[in-house]
XYZ file of C-alpha atoms in Angstrom:
240
model
C -90.350 -6.779 86.650
C -88.558 -9.187 88.973
C -89.286 -9.152 92.682
C -86.218 -8.181 94.766
C -84.751 -10.970 96.854
C -85.513 -9.348 100.214
C -89.150 -8.863 99.204
C -89.437 -12.449 97.985
C -88.091 -13.657 101.330
C -90.712 -11.493 103.031
C -93.476 -12.929 100.821
C -92.253 -16.450 101.614
C -92.280 -15.588 105.356
C -88.513 -15.962 105.722
C -88.166 -19.736 105.316
C -84.472 -19.700 106.303
C -84.936 -17.631 109.479
C -85.395 -19.451 112.790
C -87.347 -18.143 115.752
C -85.410 -17.404 118.928
C -87.881 -17.847 121.807
C -85.526 -16.054 124.214
C -85.401 -12.855 122.151
C -88.190 -10.445 122.988
C -86.744 -6.931 122.681
C -89.323 -5.771 120.114
C -92.218 -7.071 122.180
C -90.859 -5.432 125.317
C -90.202 -2.152 123.492
C -93.706 -1.911 122.033
C -95.120 -2.946 125.398
C -93.388 0.215 126.705
C -91.243 -1.858 129.069
C -87.894 -1.412 127.313
C -85.990 1.626 126.101
C -84.570 1.642 122.602
C -80.879 1.877 121.890
C -78.958 4.062 121.375
C -81.556 6.802 122.061
C -82.733 5.459 125.442
C -86.396 6.284 124.783
C -89.571 4.305 125.350
C -91.985 4.007 122.458
C -94.443 6.378 124.141
C -91.689 8.957 124.672
C -90.809 8.701 120.987
C -94.420 9.241 119.973
C -94.729 12.258 122.277
C -91.354 13.895 121.658
C -90.514 13.104 118.040
C -93.819 13.882 116.321
C -93.019 16.766 113.965
C -89.283 16.662 114.739
C -88.293 16.156 111.134
C -84.583 16.594 111.737
C -84.656 13.723 114.231
C -86.855 11.522 112.073
C -84.651 11.949 109.014
C -82.260 9.431 110.513
C -84.212 7.795 113.341
C -87.131 5.486 114.076
C -87.195 2.066 112.487
C -89.940 -0.538 112.386
C -89.398 -4.129 113.572
C -89.165 -6.753 110.824
C -87.507 -10.151 110.521
C -84.407 -8.604 108.944
C -81.430 -6.679 110.241
C -81.565 -2.925 109.690
C -79.220 0.037 109.888
C -79.275 0.068 113.697
C -76.776 -2.613 114.689
C -78.188 -2.596 118.238
C -81.679 -3.616 117.132
C -83.016 -7.174 117.218
C -84.780 -8.742 114.223
C -88.440 -9.416 114.881
C -89.188 -12.956 116.079
C -92.213 -14.990 115.052
C -93.267 -15.554 118.671
C -93.137 -11.765 119.148
C -95.412 -11.277 116.162
C -98.033 -13.581 117.672
C -97.930 -11.833 121.040
C -97.877 -8.329 119.569
C -100.823 -9.036 117.272
C -102.808 -10.351 120.239
C -102.329 -7.128 122.214
C -104.503 -4.217 120.988
C -102.397 -1.720 122.944
C -99.251 -2.841 121.128
C -101.045 -2.715 117.767
C -102.210 0.783 118.656
C -98.593 1.790 119.196
C -97.588 0.316 115.824
C -100.319 2.422 114.220
C -99.149 5.493 116.121
C -95.611 4.897 114.829
C -97.086 4.733 111.346
C -98.894 8.044 111.932
C -95.606 9.562 113.087
C -93.844 8.603 109.872
C -96.771 9.558 107.653
C -96.572 13.056 109.112
C -92.855 13.069 108.330
C -93.738 12.241 104.713
C -96.378 14.997 104.482
C -99.374 12.708 104.969
C -101.936 11.784 107.608
C -103.913 8.675 108.433
C -107.564 9.606 107.993
C -108.854 6.241 109.211
C -106.955 3.502 111.026
C -109.918 1.204 110.334
C -109.808 1.526 106.534
C -106.237 2.707 105.950
C -107.338 5.854 104.108
C -104.508 8.397 103.787
C -104.527 12.053 102.742
C -102.165 14.999 102.674
C -101.169 16.530 105.998
C -103.291 19.499 107.064
C -101.994 22.978 108.005
C -99.970 23.996 109.891
C -98.066 21.036 108.438
C -96.458 21.895 105.101
C -97.174 18.798 103.057
C -95.444 20.261 99.964
C -92.129 20.633 101.795
C -92.386 17.101 103.142
C -93.215 15.745 99.678
C -90.140 17.515 98.329
C -88.025 15.956 101.054
C -89.369 12.496 100.217
C -88.527 12.988 96.546
C -85.058 14.323 97.374
C -84.039 11.991 100.233
C -83.948 8.585 98.578
C -82.906 6.751 101.753
C -86.524 7.062 102.854
C -87.547 4.677 100.072
C -85.879 1.810 101.920
C -87.504 2.865 105.184
C -90.948 2.815 103.564
C -90.322 -0.764 102.433
C -89.511 -1.616 106.027
C -92.653 0.105 107.321
C -94.844 -1.803 104.864
C -93.227 -5.120 105.768
C -93.853 -4.392 109.442
C -97.499 -3.417 109.045
C -98.058 -6.536 106.967
C -96.457 -8.729 109.650
C -98.798 -7.164 112.201
C -101.957 -7.924 110.216
C -102.368 -4.300 109.134
C -102.212 -4.665 105.355
C -105.122 -2.266 105.026
C -102.544 0.414 105.862
C -100.317 -0.784 103.016
C -103.152 -0.526 100.496
C -104.143 2.894 101.812
C -100.609 4.240 101.522
C -99.863 2.794 98.077
C -103.105 3.935 96.488
C -102.763 7.418 97.983
C -99.312 7.797 96.444
C -100.583 6.426 93.121
C -103.482 8.877 93.008
C -101.125 11.764 93.807
C -98.838 10.688 90.971
C -101.584 10.038 88.452
C -103.940 12.946 89.066
C -101.640 15.695 90.361
C -98.100 14.685 89.308
C -96.958 14.714 92.929
C -94.392 12.216 94.285
C -93.839 11.233 90.670
C -90.049 11.060 90.555
C -88.221 8.212 88.876
C -86.799 7.069 92.217
C -90.169 6.892 93.956
C -91.800 5.144 90.991
C -88.998 2.573 90.919
C -89.229 1.890 94.664
C -93.006 1.729 94.521
C -93.229 -0.582 91.509
C -90.560 -3.096 92.593
C -90.543 -2.924 96.393
C -93.478 -1.169 98.045
C -96.279 -2.654 95.953
C -94.920 -6.150 96.522
C -94.887 -5.779 100.315
C -98.385 -7.261 100.583
C -98.770 -10.965 101.326
C -102.401 -11.089 100.198
C -101.788 -12.231 96.624
C -105.144 -11.065 95.263
C -104.701 -7.592 96.726
C -101.068 -7.375 95.644
C -101.996 -8.337 92.084
C -104.859 -5.836 91.979
C -102.606 -2.989 93.077
C -99.788 -4.021 90.718
C -102.191 -4.151 87.757
C -103.526 -0.707 88.641
C -99.994 0.684 88.841
C -99.184 -0.808 85.425
C -102.328 0.752 83.997
C -101.337 4.172 85.305
C -97.729 3.822 84.122
C -98.711 2.693 80.631
C -101.319 5.405 80.191
C -100.365 7.724 77.318
C -101.171 11.410 77.465
C -103.355 10.926 80.520
C -105.980 8.713 78.854
C -106.398 7.037 82.251
C -106.110 8.917 85.529
C -106.434 7.235 88.914
C -108.239 9.972 90.813
C -108.682 10.686 94.488
C -112.333 9.779 94.063
C -111.423 6.346 92.688
C -108.903 5.879 95.497
C -111.510 6.543 98.161
C -113.987 4.271 96.388
C -111.444 1.409 96.300
C -110.725 1.775 100.020
C -114.422 1.977 100.870
C -115.058 -1.164 98.844
C -112.270 -2.993 100.668
C -113.772 -1.994 104.011
C -117.264 -3.104 102.981
C -116.458 -6.320 101.094
C -112.886 -7.248 102.029
C -111.739 -6.713 98.440
C -110.337 -3.700 96.643
C -112.343 -2.486 93.677
C -113.509 0.539 91.767
């Protein structure tokens, strides 16, 4: 399956995009020094006020990447911003908190920021309703691609692996999040939003194994998912 052009540009680290050293809106926003437009909120206000506000999050809250998005007032992420943001643990903590915010919107929770392990949201959150919304509202597929590109840019690819393998285990073992639209987005876009070639290949091969399995002769279980994430944490490499 061919890699979409925008994902290939991401994998190639945007060779045709130049850095603008004077642009620093993303850095200032995640440093909590600049309000976003058009909502006029700081990042910490968004984290405090929008968590669980699913009506708001259905159309709001993007992640900075080196591409233009739906918000015409946003600034594409600059390479000098990436360096400065990655060097600031407070900023990285806010990126992770933004990720937690959107996971909750999708009916999930980040069990461990250190390993990337993801699970279903706990009560009183209704994970089933959020899963249904994710299946039904296909515009979120594009937003997930953007989230995964952002976390990769910020050196947080463990989050990408944790998210992808959680979704795959839900599809394979429990037939959740197993719509044609989600599978298509996952197989062509999401799973390719990992710059570590070895890890990307491992995940893609696992997805192909699950997709080609007939009558459930291979099931990627929750237990195998957790084992793969634990192995990555211990050795730096995914494995079952």
